[in-house]
Tab-separated table of C-alpha atoms in Angstrom:
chain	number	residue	atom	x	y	z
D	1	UNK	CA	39.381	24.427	18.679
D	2	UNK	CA	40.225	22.675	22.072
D	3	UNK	CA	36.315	22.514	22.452
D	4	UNK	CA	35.270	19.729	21.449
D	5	UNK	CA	34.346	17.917	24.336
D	6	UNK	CA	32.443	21.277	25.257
D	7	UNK	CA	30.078	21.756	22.668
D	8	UNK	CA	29.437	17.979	22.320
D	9	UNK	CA	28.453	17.806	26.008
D	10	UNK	CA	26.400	21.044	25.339
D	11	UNK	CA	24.602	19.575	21.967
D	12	UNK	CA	23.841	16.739	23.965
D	13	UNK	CA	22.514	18.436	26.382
D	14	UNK	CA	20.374	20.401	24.627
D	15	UNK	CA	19.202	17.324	22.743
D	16	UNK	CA	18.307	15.476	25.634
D	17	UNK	CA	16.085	18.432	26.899
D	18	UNK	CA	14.333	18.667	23.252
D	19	UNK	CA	13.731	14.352	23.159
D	20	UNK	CA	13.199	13.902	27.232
D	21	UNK	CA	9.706	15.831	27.841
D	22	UNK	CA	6.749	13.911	27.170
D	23	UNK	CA	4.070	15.158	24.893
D	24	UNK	CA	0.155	15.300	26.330
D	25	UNK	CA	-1.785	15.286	23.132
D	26	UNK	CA	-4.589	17.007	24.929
D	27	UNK	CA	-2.963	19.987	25.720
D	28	UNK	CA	-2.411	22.684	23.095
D	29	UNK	CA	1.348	23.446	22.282
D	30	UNK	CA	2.469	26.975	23.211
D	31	UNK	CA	3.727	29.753	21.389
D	32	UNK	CA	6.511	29.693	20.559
D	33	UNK	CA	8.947	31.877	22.258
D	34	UNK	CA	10.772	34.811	20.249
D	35	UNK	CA	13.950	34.009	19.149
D	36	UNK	CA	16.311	36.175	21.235
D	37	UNK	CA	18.627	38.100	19.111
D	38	UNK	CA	21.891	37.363	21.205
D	39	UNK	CA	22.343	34.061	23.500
D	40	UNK	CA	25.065	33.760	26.010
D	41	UNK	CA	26.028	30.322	27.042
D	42	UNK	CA	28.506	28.838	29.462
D	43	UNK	CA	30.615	25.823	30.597
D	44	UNK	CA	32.480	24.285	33.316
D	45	UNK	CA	33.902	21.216	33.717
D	46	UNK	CA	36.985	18.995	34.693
D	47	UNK	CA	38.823	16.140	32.814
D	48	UNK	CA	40.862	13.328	34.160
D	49	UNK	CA	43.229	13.862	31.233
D	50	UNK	CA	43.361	16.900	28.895
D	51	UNK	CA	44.023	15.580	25.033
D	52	UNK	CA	44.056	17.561	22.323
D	53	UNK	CA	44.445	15.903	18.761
D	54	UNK	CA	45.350	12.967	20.716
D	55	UNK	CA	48.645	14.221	22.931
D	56	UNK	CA	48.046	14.787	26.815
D	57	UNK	CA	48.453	18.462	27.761
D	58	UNK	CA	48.692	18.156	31.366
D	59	UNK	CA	50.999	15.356	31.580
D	60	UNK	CA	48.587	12.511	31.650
D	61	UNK	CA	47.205	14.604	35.260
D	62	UNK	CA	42.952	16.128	35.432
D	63	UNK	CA	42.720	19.621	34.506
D	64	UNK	CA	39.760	22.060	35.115
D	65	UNK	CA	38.069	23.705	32.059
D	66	UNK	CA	35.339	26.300	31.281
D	67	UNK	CA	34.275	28.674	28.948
D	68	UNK	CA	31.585	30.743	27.734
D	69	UNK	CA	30.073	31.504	24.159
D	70	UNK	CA	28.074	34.155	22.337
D	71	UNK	CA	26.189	33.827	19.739
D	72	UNK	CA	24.022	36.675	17.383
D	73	UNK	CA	20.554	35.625	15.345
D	74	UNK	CA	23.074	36.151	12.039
D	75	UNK	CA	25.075	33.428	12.622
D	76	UNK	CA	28.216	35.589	13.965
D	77	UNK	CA	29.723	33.892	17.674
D	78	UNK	CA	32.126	35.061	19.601
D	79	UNK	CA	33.704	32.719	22.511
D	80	UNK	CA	36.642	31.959	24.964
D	81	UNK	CA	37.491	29.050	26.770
D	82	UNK	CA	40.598	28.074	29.121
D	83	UNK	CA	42.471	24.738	30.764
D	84	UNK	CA	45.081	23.919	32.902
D	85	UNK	CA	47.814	22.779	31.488
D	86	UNK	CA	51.535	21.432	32.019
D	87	UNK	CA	54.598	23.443	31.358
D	88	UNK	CA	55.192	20.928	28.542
D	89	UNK	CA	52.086	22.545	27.210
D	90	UNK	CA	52.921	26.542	28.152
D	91	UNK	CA	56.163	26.850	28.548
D	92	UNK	CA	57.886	26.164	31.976
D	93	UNK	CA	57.620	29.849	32.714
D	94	UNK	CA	54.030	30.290	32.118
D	95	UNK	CA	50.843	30.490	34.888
D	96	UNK	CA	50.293	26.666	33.268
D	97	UNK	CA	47.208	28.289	31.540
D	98	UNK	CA	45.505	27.877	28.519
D	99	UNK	CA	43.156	30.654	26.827
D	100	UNK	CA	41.517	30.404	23.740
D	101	UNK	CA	39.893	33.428	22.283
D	102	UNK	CA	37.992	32.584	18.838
D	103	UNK	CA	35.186	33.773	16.687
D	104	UNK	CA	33.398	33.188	13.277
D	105	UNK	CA	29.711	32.451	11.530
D	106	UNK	CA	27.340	29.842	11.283
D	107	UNK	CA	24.622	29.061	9.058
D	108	UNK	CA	23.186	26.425	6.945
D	109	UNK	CA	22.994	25.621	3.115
D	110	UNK	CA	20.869	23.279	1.566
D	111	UNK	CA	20.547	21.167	4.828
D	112	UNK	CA	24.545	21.031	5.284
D	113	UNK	CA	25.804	23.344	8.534
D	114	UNK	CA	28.631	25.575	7.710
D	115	UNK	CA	31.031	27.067	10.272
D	116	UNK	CA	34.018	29.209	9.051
D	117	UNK	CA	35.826	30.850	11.802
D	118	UNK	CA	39.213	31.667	13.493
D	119	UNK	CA	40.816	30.763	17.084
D	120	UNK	CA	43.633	31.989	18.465
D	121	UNK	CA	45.811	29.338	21.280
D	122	UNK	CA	47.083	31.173	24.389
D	123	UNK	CA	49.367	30.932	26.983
D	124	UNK	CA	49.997	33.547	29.339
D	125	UNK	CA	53.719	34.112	30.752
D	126	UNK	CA	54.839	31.622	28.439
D	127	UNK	CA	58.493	32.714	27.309
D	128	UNK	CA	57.957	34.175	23.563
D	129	UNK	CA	60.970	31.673	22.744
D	130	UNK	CA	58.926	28.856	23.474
D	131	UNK	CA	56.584	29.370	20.267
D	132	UNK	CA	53.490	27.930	22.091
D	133	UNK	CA	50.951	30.361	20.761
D	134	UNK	CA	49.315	28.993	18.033
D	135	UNK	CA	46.898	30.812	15.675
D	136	UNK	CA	44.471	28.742	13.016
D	137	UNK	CA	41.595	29.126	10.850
D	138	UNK	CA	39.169	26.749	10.447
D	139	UNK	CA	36.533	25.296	8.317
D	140	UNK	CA	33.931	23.428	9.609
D	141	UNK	CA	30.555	21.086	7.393
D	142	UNK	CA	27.629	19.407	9.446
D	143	UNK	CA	25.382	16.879	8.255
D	144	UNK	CA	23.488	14.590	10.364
D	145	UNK	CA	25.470	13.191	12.928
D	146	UNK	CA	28.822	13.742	11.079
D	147	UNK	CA	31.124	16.813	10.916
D	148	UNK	CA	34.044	17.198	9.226
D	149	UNK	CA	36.459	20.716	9.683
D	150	UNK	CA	39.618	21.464	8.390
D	151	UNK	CA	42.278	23.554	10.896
D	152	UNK	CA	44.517	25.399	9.126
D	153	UNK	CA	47.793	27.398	10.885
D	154	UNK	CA	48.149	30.979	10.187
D	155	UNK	CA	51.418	31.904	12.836
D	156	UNK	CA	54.833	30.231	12.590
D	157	UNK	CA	54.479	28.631	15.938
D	158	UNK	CA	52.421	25.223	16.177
D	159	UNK	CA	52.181	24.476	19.838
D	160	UNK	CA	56.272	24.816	20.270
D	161	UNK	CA	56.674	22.428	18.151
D	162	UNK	CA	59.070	24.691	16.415
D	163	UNK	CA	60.841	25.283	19.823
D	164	UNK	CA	64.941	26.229	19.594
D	165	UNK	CA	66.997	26.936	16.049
D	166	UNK	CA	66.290	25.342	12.923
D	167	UNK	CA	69.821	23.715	13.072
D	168	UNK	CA	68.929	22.389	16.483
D	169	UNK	CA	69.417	18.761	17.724
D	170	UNK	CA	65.547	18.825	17.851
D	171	UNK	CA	65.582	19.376	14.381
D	172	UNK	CA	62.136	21.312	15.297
D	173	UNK	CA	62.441	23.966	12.430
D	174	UNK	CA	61.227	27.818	12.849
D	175	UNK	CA	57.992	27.842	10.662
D	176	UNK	CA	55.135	25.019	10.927
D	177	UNK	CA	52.245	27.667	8.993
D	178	UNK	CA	50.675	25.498	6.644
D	179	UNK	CA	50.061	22.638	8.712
D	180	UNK	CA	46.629	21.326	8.713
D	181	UNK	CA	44.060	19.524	11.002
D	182	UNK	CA	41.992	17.045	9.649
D	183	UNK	CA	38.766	16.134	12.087
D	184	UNK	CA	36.149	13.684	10.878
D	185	UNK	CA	33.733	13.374	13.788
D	186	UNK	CA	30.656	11.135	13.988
D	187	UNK	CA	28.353	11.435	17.355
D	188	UNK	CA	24.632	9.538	17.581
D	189	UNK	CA	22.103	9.470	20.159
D	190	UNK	CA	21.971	5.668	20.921
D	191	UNK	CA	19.461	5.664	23.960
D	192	UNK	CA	17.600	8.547	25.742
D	193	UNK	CA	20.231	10.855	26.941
D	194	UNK	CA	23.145	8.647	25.464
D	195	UNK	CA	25.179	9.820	23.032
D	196	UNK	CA	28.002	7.511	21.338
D	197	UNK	CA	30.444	9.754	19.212
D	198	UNK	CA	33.510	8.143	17.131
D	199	UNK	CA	36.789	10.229	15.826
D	200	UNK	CA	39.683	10.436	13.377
D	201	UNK	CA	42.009	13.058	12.717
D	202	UNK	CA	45.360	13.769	11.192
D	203	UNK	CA	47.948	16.038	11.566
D	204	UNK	CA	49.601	17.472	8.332
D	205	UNK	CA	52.857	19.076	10.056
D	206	UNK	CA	54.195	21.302	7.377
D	207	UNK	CA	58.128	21.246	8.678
D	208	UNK	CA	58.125	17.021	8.727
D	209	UNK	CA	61.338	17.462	6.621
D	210	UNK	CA	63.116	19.559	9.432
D	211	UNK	CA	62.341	16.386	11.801
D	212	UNK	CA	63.382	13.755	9.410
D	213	UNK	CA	66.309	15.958	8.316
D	214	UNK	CA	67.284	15.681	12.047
D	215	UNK	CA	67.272	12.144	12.385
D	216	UNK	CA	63.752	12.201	14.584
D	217	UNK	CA	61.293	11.178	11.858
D	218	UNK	CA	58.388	12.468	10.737
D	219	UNK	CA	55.900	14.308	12.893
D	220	UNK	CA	52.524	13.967	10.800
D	221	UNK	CA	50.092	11.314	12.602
D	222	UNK	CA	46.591	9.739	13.291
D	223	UNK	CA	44.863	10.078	16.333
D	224	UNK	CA	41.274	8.199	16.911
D	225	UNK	CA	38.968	8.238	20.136
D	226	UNK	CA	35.782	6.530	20.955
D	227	UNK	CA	33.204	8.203	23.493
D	228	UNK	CA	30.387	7.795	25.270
D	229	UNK	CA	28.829	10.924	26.914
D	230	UNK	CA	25.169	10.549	29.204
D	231	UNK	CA	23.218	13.560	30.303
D	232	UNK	CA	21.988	13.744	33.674
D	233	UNK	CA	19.979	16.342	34.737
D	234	UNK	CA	22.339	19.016	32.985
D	235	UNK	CA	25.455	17.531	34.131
D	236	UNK	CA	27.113	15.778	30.946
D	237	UNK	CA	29.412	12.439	32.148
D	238	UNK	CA	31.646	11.164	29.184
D	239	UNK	CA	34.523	8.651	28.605
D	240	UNK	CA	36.260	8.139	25.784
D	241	UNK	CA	39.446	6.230	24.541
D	242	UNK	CA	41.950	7.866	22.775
D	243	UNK	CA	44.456	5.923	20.665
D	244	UNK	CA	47.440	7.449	18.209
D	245	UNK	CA	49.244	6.239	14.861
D	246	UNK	CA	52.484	7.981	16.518
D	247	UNK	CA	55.536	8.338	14.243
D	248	UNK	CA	58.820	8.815	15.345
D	249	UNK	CA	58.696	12.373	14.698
D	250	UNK	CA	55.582	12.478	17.420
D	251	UNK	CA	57.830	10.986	19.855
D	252	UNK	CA	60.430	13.251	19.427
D	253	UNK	CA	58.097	16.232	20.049
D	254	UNK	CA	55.417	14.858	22.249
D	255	UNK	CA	58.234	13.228	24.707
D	256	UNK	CA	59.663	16.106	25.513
D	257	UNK	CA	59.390	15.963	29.259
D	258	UNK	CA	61.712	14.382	32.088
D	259	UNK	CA	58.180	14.003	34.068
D	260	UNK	CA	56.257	12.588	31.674
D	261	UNK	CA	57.615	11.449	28.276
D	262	UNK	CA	55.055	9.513	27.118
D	263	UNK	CA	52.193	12.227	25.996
D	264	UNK	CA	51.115	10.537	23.206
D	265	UNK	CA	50.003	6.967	24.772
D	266	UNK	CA	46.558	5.162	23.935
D	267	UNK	CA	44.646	6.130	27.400
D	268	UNK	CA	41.193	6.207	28.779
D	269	UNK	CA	39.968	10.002	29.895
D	270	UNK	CA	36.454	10.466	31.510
D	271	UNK	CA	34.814	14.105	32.518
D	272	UNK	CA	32.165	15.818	34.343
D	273	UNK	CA	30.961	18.650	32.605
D	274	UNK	CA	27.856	21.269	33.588
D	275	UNK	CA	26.183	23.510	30.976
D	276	UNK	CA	24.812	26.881	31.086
């Protein structure tokens, strides 16, 4: 999901306040509390650029995000988070809005986290030609400081990438289902309240062969980003520097805009994010 920054800033967060507080041997430790059987959680926060899978969606510009999560004892969550975004993004008619709605389960086996789940990409008043809603499941394994999840489209539409006819100039196709989001993330606590996190993904676009039919290349790429993310006193700062393996294909969709046609180049992002 487009949360990633989010519940990184949050994990660090919460594993600052677990490694922070000094223990007094003296004292006896407490009970401990009852595990409540539903926890609510929320976020807020604002980026100097908004990536996702390494292509700006606000036109290189900061954008103000927040969401909030719920999570059952089981395992079961439920959450929704939202972004500004450009009308490269949306769709030129749109409220330049992002909404994700998503939900799934949790839970552990033999010492390897498991999250299977669903999410569903909105943008409200975005023209239903413009194919920008996007709807994927996802697959998710945890162990130690590395996750790896799988994304895997379930609608037609990928992000309007399959924007206008199939026999377009674009070349852009009318189904993209199939494609598939590779994320390999690794994030360590370096220093007290420091966490370094490193990232690789791909993109498996499905239609590549309408682009390349088209004369615009493939769309399939890399993208990478290196972060740094410090926790002070609940308020999460991060940087990070995202850099793509852009084919021509990615240039043909992600420079799409007379304001901005360069949504896909390498570019340091930092954020400000509070948890709740």
């Amino acid at each position: 999901m487009k949360t990633y920054l989010t519940l990184s800033a949050i994990a660090l967060a919460a594993a600052a306040t677990l490694s922070s507080g000094a223990v007094i041997a003296a004292d006896p430790a407490p009970a401990a509390a009852p595990t409540p059987e539903f926890v609510l959680t929320g976020n807020f926060g604002v980026v100097s650029d908004y990536r996702f899978r390494g292509i700006s969606q606000n036109n290189t510009d900061p954008a103000i995000q927040g969401g909030f999560d719920l999570a059952h004892s089981s395992g079961l969550y439920i959450g929704t988070w939202a972004s500004t975004v450009s009308s490269w993004t949306a769709g030129a008619s749109s409220a330049h809005l992002e909404t994700d709605l998503y939900g799934g389960f949790k839970t552990e086996v033999a010492g390897v986290g498991l999250d299977i789940g669903a999410i569903a990409y909105m943008y409200p008043g975005s023209a239903s030609g413009y194919k920008a809603n996007t709807q994927e499941a996802y697959v998710g394994l945890a162990y130690g400081p590395a996750t790896f999840k799988t994304s895997y489209v379930l609608s037609k539409a990928y992000f309007a990438s399959t924007y206008g006819p199939a026999d377009s100039n674009a070349g852009l196709g009318s189904d993209a289902s199939g494609t598939i989001y590779y994320d390999l993330t690794v994030a360590q606590e370096i220093a007290p309240k420091l966490t370094a996190s490193v990232h690789a993904g791909y993109t498996d676009y499905k239609n590549d062969a309408a682009y390349i039919a088209s004369g615009g290349g493939k769309l399939s790429y890399a993208d990478y980003n290196v972060g740094l993310a410090y926790d002070l006193n609940g308020y999460v700062f991060g940087v990070k520097y995202f850099f793509n393996d852009v084919k021509p294909g990615t240039k043909t969709y992600a420079g799409a805009t007379s304001s901005n046609p360069n949504l896909y180049k390498n570019g340091l992002v930092v954020s400000v994010l509070k948890a709740f």
